[in-house]
PDB file of C-alpha atoms in Angstrom:
ATOM      1  CA  MET Q   1      -4.233  -7.716  -3.115  1.00  0.00           C
ATOM      2  CA  ARG Q   2      -4.069  -9.487  -6.347  1.00  0.00           C
ATOM      3  CA  GLY Q   3      -1.622  -9.978  -9.209  1.00  0.00           C
ATOM      4  CA  ALA Q   4       1.644  -8.131  -8.915  1.00  0.00           C
ATOM      5  CA  ALA Q   5       0.593  -6.411  -5.700  1.00  0.00           C
ATOM      6  CA  LEU Q   6       0.265  -9.825  -3.959  1.00  0.00           C
ATOM      7  CA  ALA Q   7       3.568 -11.036  -5.449  1.00  0.00           C
ATOM      8  CA  LEU Q   8       5.367  -7.898  -4.159  1.00  0.00           C
ATOM      9  CA  GLY Q   9       3.791  -8.245  -0.763  1.00  0.00           C
ATOM     10  CA  LEU Q  10       2.603  -4.622  -0.742  1.00  0.00           C
ATOM     11  CA  LEU Q  11       0.312  -4.187   2.264  1.00  0.00           C
ATOM     12  CA  ALA Q  12       0.243  -1.477   4.925  1.00  0.00           C
ATOM     13  CA  GLY Q  13      -1.694  -3.062   7.720  1.00  0.00           C
ATOM     14  CA  PRO Q  14      -1.278  -5.083  10.923  1.00  0.00           C
ATOM     15  CA  LEU Q  15      -0.531  -8.712  10.162  1.00  0.00           C
ATOM     16  CA  GLY Q  16       0.373 -11.733  12.205  1.00  0.00           C
ATOM     17  CA  ALA Q  17       2.268 -14.823  11.404  1.00  0.00           C
ATOM     18  CA  GLN Q  18      -0.986 -16.539  10.424  1.00  0.00           C
ATOM     19  CA  ASP Q  19      -1.340 -14.116   7.527  1.00  0.00           C
ATOM     20  CA  PHE Q  20       1.698 -15.502   5.636  1.00  0.00           C
ATOM     21  CA  ASP Q  21       2.357 -18.717   3.870  1.00  0.00           C
ATOM     22  CA  ALA Q  22       5.685 -20.632   4.060  1.00  0.00           C
ATOM     23  CA  ARG Q  23       7.204 -18.448   1.372  1.00  0.00           C
ATOM     24  CA  GLY Q  24       6.326 -15.272   3.175  1.00  0.00           C
ATOM     25  CA  ALA Q  25       3.535 -14.327   0.746  1.00  0.00           C
ATOM     26  CA  ILE Q  26       0.457 -12.744   2.159  1.00  0.00           C
ATOM     27  CA  TYR Q  27      -2.616 -14.958   2.084  1.00  0.00           C
ATOM     28  CA  SER Q  28      -5.038 -13.237  -0.308  1.00  0.00           C
ATOM     29  CA  LEU Q  29      -8.081 -14.234   1.713  1.00  0.00           C
ATOM     30  CA  ASN Q  30      -6.792 -12.449   4.824  1.00  0.00           C
ATOM     31  CA  ALA Q  31      -5.759  -9.393   2.839  1.00  0.00           C
ATOM     32  CA  ASP Q  32      -9.269  -9.323   1.211  1.00  0.00           C
ATOM     33  CA  ALA Q  33     -10.919  -9.490   4.618  1.00  0.00           C
ATOM     34  CA  TRP Q  34      -8.647  -6.770   6.027  1.00  0.00           C
ATOM     35  CA  ILE Q  35      -9.449  -4.472   3.082  1.00  0.00           C
ATOM     36  CA  ALA Q  36     -13.210  -5.204   3.373  1.00  0.00           C
ATOM     37  CA  GLN Q  37     -12.948  -4.060   6.997  1.00  0.00           C
ATOM     38  CA  GLY Q  38     -11.605  -0.682   5.903  1.00  0.00           C
ATOM     39  CA  ALA Q  39      -7.944  -1.513   6.185  1.00  0.00           C
ATOM     40  CA  PRO Q  40      -7.695  -0.584   9.922  1.00  0.00           C
ATOM     41  CA  ASP Q  41      -4.307   0.033  11.517  1.00  0.00           C
ATOM     42  CA  ALA Q  42      -3.228  -1.503  14.816  1.00  0.00           C
ATOM     43  CA  ASP Q  43      -5.373   1.026  16.698  1.00  0.00           C
ATOM     44  CA  GLY Q  44      -8.422   0.283  14.588  1.00  0.00           C
ATOM     45  CA  VAL Q  45      -8.303   3.615  12.709  1.00  0.00           C
ATOM     46  CA  LEU Q  46      -9.623   3.088   9.183  1.00  0.00           C
ATOM     47  CA  ALA Q  47      -7.454   4.038   6.191  1.00  0.00           C
ATOM     48  CA  PRO Q  48      -8.540   7.339   4.604  1.00  0.00           C
ATOM     49  CA  ASN Q  49     -10.021   7.306   1.093  1.00  0.00           C
ATOM     50  CA  PRO Q  50      -7.272   8.676  -1.187  1.00  0.00           C
ATOM     51  CA  THR Q  51      -9.734  10.869  -3.194  1.00  0.00           C
ATOM     52  CA  GLY Q  52      -7.987  12.462  -6.145  1.00  0.00           C
ATOM     53  CA  ALA Q  53      -5.100   9.975  -6.213  1.00  0.00           C
ATOM     54  CA  ARG Q  54      -3.898   9.092  -9.660  1.00  0.00           C
ATOM     55  CA  ILE Q  55      -3.944   5.397 -10.590  1.00  0.00           C
ATOM     56  CA  ARG Q  56      -2.344   3.406 -13.364  1.00  0.00           C
ATOM     57  CA  LEU Q  57      -3.077  -0.254 -13.845  1.00  0.00           C
ATOM     58  CA  ARG Q  58      -1.333  -2.545 -16.360  1.00  0.00           C
ATOM     59  CA  GLY Q  59      -2.077  -6.193 -16.659  1.00  0.00           C
ATOM     60  CA  THR Q  60      -4.629  -8.578 -18.167  1.00  0.00           C
ATOM     61  CA  LEU Q  61      -8.116  -7.429 -18.956  1.00  0.00           C
ATOM     62  CA  THR Q  62     -10.316  -9.729 -16.933  1.00  0.00           C
ATOM     63  CA  GLY Q  63     -13.654  -7.973 -17.535  1.00  0.00           C
ATOM     64  CA  GLU Q  64     -15.064  -5.062 -19.616  1.00  0.00           C
ATOM     65  CA  ALA Q  65     -13.839  -2.636 -17.012  1.00  0.00           C
ATOM     66  CA  GLU Q  66     -11.425  -4.758 -14.916  1.00  0.00           C
ATOM     67  CA  ILE Q  67      -7.636  -5.356 -15.038  1.00  0.00           C
ATOM     68  CA  ASP Q  68      -6.356  -8.346 -13.002  1.00  0.00           C
ATOM     69  CA  GLY Q  69      -9.634  -8.265 -11.043  1.00  0.00           C
ATOM     70  CA  ALA Q  70      -9.444  -4.539 -10.110  1.00  0.00           C
ATOM     71  CA  GLY Q  71     -12.562  -2.790 -11.396  1.00  0.00           C
ATOM     72  CA  PHE Q  72     -12.872   0.738 -12.645  1.00  0.00           C
ATOM     73  CA  VAL Q  73     -15.509   2.996 -14.267  1.00  0.00           C
ATOM     74  CA  LEU Q  74     -15.580   3.766 -17.944  1.00  0.00           C
ATOM     75  CA  ASP Q  75     -17.778   6.683 -19.008  1.00  0.00           C
ATOM     76  CA  SER Q  76     -18.308   9.138 -21.866  1.00  0.00           C
ATOM     77  CA  GLY Q  77     -15.233  11.116 -20.751  1.00  0.00           C
ATOM     78  CA  THR Q  78     -12.840   8.110 -20.849  1.00  0.00           C
ATOM     79  CA  ARG Q  79     -10.390   8.281 -23.825  1.00  0.00           C
ATOM     80  CA  VAL Q  80     -10.328   4.796 -25.292  1.00  0.00           C
ATOM     81  CA  ASP Q  81      -7.414   3.933 -27.662  1.00  0.00           C
ATOM     82  CA  ASP Q  82      -7.321   0.500 -29.331  1.00  0.00           C
ATOM     83  CA  ARG Q  83      -9.880  -1.095 -27.090  1.00  0.00           C
ATOM     84  CA  PRO Q  84      -8.303  -4.143 -25.419  1.00  0.00           C
ATOM     85  CA  ARG Q  85      -9.888  -7.548 -25.533  1.00  0.00           C
ATOM     86  CA  ILE Q  86     -10.734  -9.633 -22.534  1.00  0.00           C
ATOM     87  CA  GLY Q  87      -7.697 -11.831 -21.885  1.00  0.00           C
ATOM     88  CA  GLY Q  88      -5.308  -9.481 -23.559  1.00  0.00           C
ATOM     89  CA  PRO Q  89      -2.964  -6.811 -22.165  1.00  0.00           C
ATOM     90  CA  ALA Q  90      -4.474  -3.524 -21.046  1.00  0.00           C
ATOM     91  CA  GLU Q  91      -3.579  -0.199 -19.352  1.00  0.00           C
ATOM     92  CA  MET Q  92      -5.878   2.187 -17.471  1.00  0.00           C
ATOM     93  CA  ARG Q  93      -5.060   5.589 -16.055  1.00  0.00           C
ATOM     94  CA  GLY Q  94      -7.608   7.142 -13.781  1.00  0.00           C
ATOM     95  CA  GLU Q  95      -8.467   8.925 -10.542  1.00  0.00           C
ATOM     96  CA  VAL Q  96      -9.940   7.795  -7.251  1.00  0.00           C
ATOM     97  CA  GLN Q  97     -13.387   9.233  -6.665  1.00  0.00           C
ATOM     98  CA  PRO Q  98     -14.926  10.290  -3.299  1.00  0.00           C
ATOM     99  CA  ASP Q  99     -16.909   7.003  -3.202  1.00  0.00           C
ATOM    100  CA  GLY Q 100     -13.613   4.987  -3.550  1.00  0.00           C
ATOM    101  CA  SER Q 101     -14.279   3.968  -7.124  1.00  0.00           C
ATOM    102  CA  VAL Q 102     -11.691   4.649  -9.893  1.00  0.00           C
ATOM    103  CA  ARG Q 103     -12.888   6.695 -12.875  1.00  0.00           C
ATOM    104  CA  ALA Q 104     -10.833   5.794 -15.983  1.00  0.00           C
ATOM    105  CA  GLU Q 105      -9.504   8.839 -17.856  1.00  0.00           C
ATOM    106  CA  ARG Q 106      -7.589   6.692 -20.418  1.00  0.00           C
ATOM    107  CA  PHE Q 107      -7.996   3.043 -21.382  1.00  0.00           C
ATOM    108  CA  ARG Q 108      -5.986   1.226 -23.963  1.00  0.00           C
ATOM    109  CA  ASP Q 109      -4.515  -1.979 -25.361  1.00  0.00           C
ATOM    110  CA  ARG Q 110      -0.884  -2.538 -24.378  1.00  0.00           C
TER     111      ARG Q 110
END
């Protein structure tokens, strides 16, 4: 949970009072640990991989294939328009792969 996702408090897992700061924002460290554990629900059932889900990220390019810290895969099938620069605005549209990675179908400067 980073960037806008953290600010909006989007999280679908069991949390306790210790997981929130005084403003009600989710502590990123606890959210990262929960996700690393497979995002289990209250019964310990791991979240399913959303293979085939469509993803669109908009934000700041923080690495060659990373927007606001969220990585994705660029390959020869990725349509690249006006390649964004690191530190600048970017948009990526892609699809979740069976291994949980996101393959970019379109990548562009915003």
